[in-house]
Coordinates of C-alpha atoms in Angstrom, one line a residue:
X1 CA -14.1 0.1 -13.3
X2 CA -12.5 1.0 -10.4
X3 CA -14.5 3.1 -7.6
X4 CA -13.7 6.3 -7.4
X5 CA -12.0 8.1 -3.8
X6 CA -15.6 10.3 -3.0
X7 CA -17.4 7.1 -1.9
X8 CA -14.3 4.7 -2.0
X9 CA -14.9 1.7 1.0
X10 CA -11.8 -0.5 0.7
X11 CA -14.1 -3.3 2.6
X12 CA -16.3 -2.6 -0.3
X13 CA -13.9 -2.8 -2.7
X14 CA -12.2 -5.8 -1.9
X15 CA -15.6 -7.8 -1.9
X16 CA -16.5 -6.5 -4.9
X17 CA -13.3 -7.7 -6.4
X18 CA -14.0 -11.4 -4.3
X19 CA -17.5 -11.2 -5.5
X20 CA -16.2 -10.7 -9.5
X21 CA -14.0 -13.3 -9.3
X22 CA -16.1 -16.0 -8.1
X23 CA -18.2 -15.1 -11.5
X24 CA -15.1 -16.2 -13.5
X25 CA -14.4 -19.2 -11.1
X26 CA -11.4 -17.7 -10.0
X27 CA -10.7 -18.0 -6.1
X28 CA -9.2 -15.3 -4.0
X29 CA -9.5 -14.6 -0.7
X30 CA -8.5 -11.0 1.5
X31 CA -5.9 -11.1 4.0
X32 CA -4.0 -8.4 5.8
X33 CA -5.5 -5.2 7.6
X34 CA -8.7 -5.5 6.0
X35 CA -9.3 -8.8 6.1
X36 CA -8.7 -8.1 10.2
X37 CA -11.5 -4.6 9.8
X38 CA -14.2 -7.0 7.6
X39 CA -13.9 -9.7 11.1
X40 CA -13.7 -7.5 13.7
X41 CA -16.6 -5.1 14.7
X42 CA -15.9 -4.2 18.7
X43 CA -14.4 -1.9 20.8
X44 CA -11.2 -2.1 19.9
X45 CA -12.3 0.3 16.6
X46 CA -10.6 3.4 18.2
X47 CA -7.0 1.6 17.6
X48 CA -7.6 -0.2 14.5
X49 CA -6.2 1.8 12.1
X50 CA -6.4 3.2 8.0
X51 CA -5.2 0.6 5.4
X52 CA -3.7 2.0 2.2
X53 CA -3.1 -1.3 0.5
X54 CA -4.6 -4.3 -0.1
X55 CA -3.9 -8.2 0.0
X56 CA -5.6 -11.2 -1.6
X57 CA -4.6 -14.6 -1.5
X58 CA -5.2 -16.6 -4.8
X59 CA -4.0 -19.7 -6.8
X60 CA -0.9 -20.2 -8.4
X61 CA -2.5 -22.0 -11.4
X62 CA -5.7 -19.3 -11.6
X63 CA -3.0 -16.2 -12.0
X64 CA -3.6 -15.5 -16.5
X65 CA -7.0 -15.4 -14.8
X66 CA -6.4 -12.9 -11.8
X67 CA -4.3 -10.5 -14.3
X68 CA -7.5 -10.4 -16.5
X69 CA -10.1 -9.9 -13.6
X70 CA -8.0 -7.2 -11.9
X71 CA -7.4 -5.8 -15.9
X72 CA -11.4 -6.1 -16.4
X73 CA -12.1 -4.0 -12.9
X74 CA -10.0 -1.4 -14.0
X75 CA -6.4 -2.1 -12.1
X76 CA -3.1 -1.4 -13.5
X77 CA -0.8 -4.3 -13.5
X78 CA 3.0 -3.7 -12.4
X79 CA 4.9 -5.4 -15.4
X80 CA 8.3 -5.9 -14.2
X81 CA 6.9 -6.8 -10.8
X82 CA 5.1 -9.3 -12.6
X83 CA 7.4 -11.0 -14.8
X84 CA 10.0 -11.1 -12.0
X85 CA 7.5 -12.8 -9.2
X86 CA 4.5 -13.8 -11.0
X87 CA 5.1 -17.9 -9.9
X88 CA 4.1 -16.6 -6.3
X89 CA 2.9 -12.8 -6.3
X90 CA 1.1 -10.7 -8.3
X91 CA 0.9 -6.7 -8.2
X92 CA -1.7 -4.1 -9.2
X93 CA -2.2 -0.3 -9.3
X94 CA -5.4 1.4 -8.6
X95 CA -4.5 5.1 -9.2
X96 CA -7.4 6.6 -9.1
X97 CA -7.7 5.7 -4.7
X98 CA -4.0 5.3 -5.3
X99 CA -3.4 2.0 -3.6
X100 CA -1.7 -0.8 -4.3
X101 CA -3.1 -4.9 -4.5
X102 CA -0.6 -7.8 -3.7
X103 CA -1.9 -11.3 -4.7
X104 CA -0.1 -14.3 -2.9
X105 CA -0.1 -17.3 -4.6
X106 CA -0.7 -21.0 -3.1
X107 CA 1.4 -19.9 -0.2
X108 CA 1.9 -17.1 1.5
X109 CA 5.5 -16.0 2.4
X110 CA 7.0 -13.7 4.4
X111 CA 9.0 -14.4 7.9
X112 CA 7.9 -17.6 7.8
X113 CA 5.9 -19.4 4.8
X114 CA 1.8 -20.5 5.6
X115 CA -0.1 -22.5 3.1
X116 CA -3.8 -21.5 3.2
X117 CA -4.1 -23.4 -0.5
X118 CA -6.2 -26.0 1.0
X119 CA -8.2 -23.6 3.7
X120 CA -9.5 -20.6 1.2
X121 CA -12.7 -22.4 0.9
X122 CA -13.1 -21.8 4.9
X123 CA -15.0 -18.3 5.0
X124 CA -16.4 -16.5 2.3
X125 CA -14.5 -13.1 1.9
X126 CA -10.9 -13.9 3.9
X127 CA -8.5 -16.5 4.8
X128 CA -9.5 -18.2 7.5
X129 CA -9.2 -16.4 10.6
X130 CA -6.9 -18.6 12.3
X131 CA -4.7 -17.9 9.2
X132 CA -5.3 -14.4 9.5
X133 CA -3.9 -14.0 13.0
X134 CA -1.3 -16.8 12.2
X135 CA 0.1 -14.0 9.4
X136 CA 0.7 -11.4 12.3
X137 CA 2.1 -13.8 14.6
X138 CA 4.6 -14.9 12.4
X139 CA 6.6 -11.7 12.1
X140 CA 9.9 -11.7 13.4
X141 CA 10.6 -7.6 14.1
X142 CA 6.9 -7.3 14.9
X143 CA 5.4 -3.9 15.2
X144 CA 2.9 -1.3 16.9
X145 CA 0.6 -1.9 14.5
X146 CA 0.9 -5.3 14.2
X147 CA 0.3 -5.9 17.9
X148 CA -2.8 -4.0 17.5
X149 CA -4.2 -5.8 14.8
X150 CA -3.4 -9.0 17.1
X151 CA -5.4 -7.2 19.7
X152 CA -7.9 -6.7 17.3
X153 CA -9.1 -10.2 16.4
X154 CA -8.5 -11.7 20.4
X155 CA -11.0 -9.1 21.8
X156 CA -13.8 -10.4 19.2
X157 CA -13.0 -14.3 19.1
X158 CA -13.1 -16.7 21.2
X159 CA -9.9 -19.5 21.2
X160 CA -10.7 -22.9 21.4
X161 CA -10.2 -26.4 20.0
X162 CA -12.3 -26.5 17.4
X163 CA -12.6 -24.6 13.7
X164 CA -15.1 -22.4 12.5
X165 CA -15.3 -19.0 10.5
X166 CA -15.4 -17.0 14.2
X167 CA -13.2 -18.8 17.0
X168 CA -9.3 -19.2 16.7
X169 CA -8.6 -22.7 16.6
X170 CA -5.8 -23.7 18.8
X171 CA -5.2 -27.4 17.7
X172 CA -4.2 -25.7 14.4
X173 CA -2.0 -23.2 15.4
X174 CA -0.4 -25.8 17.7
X175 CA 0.0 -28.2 14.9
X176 CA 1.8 -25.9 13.0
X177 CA 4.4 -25.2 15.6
X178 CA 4.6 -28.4 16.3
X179 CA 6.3 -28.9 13.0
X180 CA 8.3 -26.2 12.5
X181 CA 11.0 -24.8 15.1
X182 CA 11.2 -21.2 13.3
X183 CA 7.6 -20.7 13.3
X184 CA 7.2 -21.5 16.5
X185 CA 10.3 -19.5 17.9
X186 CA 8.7 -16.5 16.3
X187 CA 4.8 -17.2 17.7
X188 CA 6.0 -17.6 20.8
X189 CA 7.9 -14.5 21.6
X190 CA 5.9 -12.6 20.1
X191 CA 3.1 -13.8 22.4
X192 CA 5.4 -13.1 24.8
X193 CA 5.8 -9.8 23.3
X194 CA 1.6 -9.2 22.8
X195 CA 1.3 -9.9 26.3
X196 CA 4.1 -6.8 27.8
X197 CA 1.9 -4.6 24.8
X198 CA -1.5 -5.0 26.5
X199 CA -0.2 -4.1 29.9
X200 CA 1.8 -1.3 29.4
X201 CA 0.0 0.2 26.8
X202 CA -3.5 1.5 27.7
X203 CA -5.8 0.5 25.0
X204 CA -9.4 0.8 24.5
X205 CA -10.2 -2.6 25.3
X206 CA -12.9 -4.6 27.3
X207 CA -11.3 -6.5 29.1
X208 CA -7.7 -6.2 29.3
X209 CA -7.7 -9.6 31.4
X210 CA -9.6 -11.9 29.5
X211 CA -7.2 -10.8 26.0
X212 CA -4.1 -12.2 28.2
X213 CA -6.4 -15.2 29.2
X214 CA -6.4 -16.0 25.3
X215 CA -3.2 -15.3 25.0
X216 CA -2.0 -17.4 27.3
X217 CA -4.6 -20.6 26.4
X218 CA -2.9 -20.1 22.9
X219 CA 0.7 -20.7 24.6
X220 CA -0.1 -23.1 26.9
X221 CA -1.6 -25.3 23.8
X222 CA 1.8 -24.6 21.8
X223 CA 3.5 -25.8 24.5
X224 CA 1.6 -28.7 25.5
X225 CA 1.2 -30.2 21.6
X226 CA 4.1 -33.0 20.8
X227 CA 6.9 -32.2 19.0
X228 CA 7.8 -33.5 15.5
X229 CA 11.5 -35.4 15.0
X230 CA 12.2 -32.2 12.6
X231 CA 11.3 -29.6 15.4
X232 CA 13.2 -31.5 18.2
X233 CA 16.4 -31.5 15.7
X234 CA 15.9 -28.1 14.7
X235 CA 16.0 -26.9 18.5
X236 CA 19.0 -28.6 18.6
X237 CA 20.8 -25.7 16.4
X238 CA 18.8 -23.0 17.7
X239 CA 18.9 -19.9 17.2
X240 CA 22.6 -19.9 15.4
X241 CA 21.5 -20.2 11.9
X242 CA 18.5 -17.8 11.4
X243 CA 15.2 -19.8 11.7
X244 CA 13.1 -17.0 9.6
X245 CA 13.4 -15.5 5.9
X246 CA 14.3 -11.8 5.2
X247 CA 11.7 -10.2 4.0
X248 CA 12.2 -8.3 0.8
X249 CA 10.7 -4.7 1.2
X250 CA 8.5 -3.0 -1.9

């Protein structure tokens, strides 16, 4: 069953769910806003803000299996959502906290599409940080609270070459964009972006100069990585034919 809202923790929740479905041998994996509160512990905790829905990240071929987990915990499934998306997304109802649960499946697709499908076994309760930062990065008409969630996870992790469950890892993201023009248009101004937010807007961080120091380490690795023949004839078009997918709202 479902919690109920008098001592509903959607941290909570969400393990629980991750903790259930490792019984059945299903994998999922939070991402999103509370994926970002579950990492991140520091200062920063004044701008971090209430999250009303939540995201997992599953596998395409585990999904009869997520619709009877989420069934067995006391979730509502959204038929016609379903039937209409259910090769790549998956939607539930918890009406008694009156939220909603998105499951991506194999990939996860938005401005531009990430494939964690091969990472989920990387931390215990979310996508892989990296990832997780990588999925507010990526948005083309980023937001306030997107920037803030980007602040977020840079004031409690270190960047460096190297991956584990704590530190961003730069090789990745630089691989990445080394592949694909679009993504790395998008990273790229909004790094651009990020680092205007932190200095005109006065947040309660630490250290307001060692946030752009990361920032800037992650450009400077971007743009130092070799570019793929398929980035190099991408750039060649530009920003002509739209290098990002719309996003389909609801």
């Amino acid at each position: 069953m479902v919690h109920e809202q008098q001592d509903f923790d959607p941290v909570e929740e969400a393990k629980r769910i991750i903790d259930e479905a490792e019984k059945m041998n299903v994998t999922l994996r939070l991402l999103g806003g509370l994926a970002i509160r579950l990492h991140c512990h520091g200062q920063h905790s004044s701008h971090i803000r209430a999250y009303h829905d939540t995201d997992f990240f599953g596998l395409r071929g585990q999904s009869a299996q997520i619709e009877v987990l989420f069934k067995k915990l006391g979730y509502i499934p959204n038929p016609r959502y379903n039937s209409l998306y259910g090769y790549r997304r998956l939607q539930f109802f918890d009406k008694s906290n009156d939220r909603n649960v998105d499951v991506f499946l194999d990939r996860f697709e938005m401005d531009h599409e990430l494939n964690f499908k091969h990472r989920v076994g990387l931390d215990r309760y979310t996508i892989p940080l990296t990832d997780l930062l990588l999925t507010k990065i990526q948005v083309v008409k980023v937001n306030e609270k997107d920037l803030k969630d980007i602040v977020a996870i840079l004031e409690d992790h270190e960047v460096a070459n190297k991956s584990d469950r704590e530190t961003i890892d730069l090789e990745y993201i630089a691989e990445l964009c080394s592949k694909d023009w679009g993504l790395h248009t998008s990273v790229m101004a909004n790094l651009d972006t990020l680092e205007s937010f932190i200095t005109e807007h006065k947040l309660a961080v630490r250290d307001e100069r060692a946030i752009i120091k990361k920032v800037k380490g992650i450009r400077e690795s971007i743009e130092r990585r070799p570019k793929s023949l398929r980035w190099k004839t991408r750039a060649k078009i530009g920003e002509r034919m739209r290098w990002y997918q719309e996003v389909e709202e609801g």
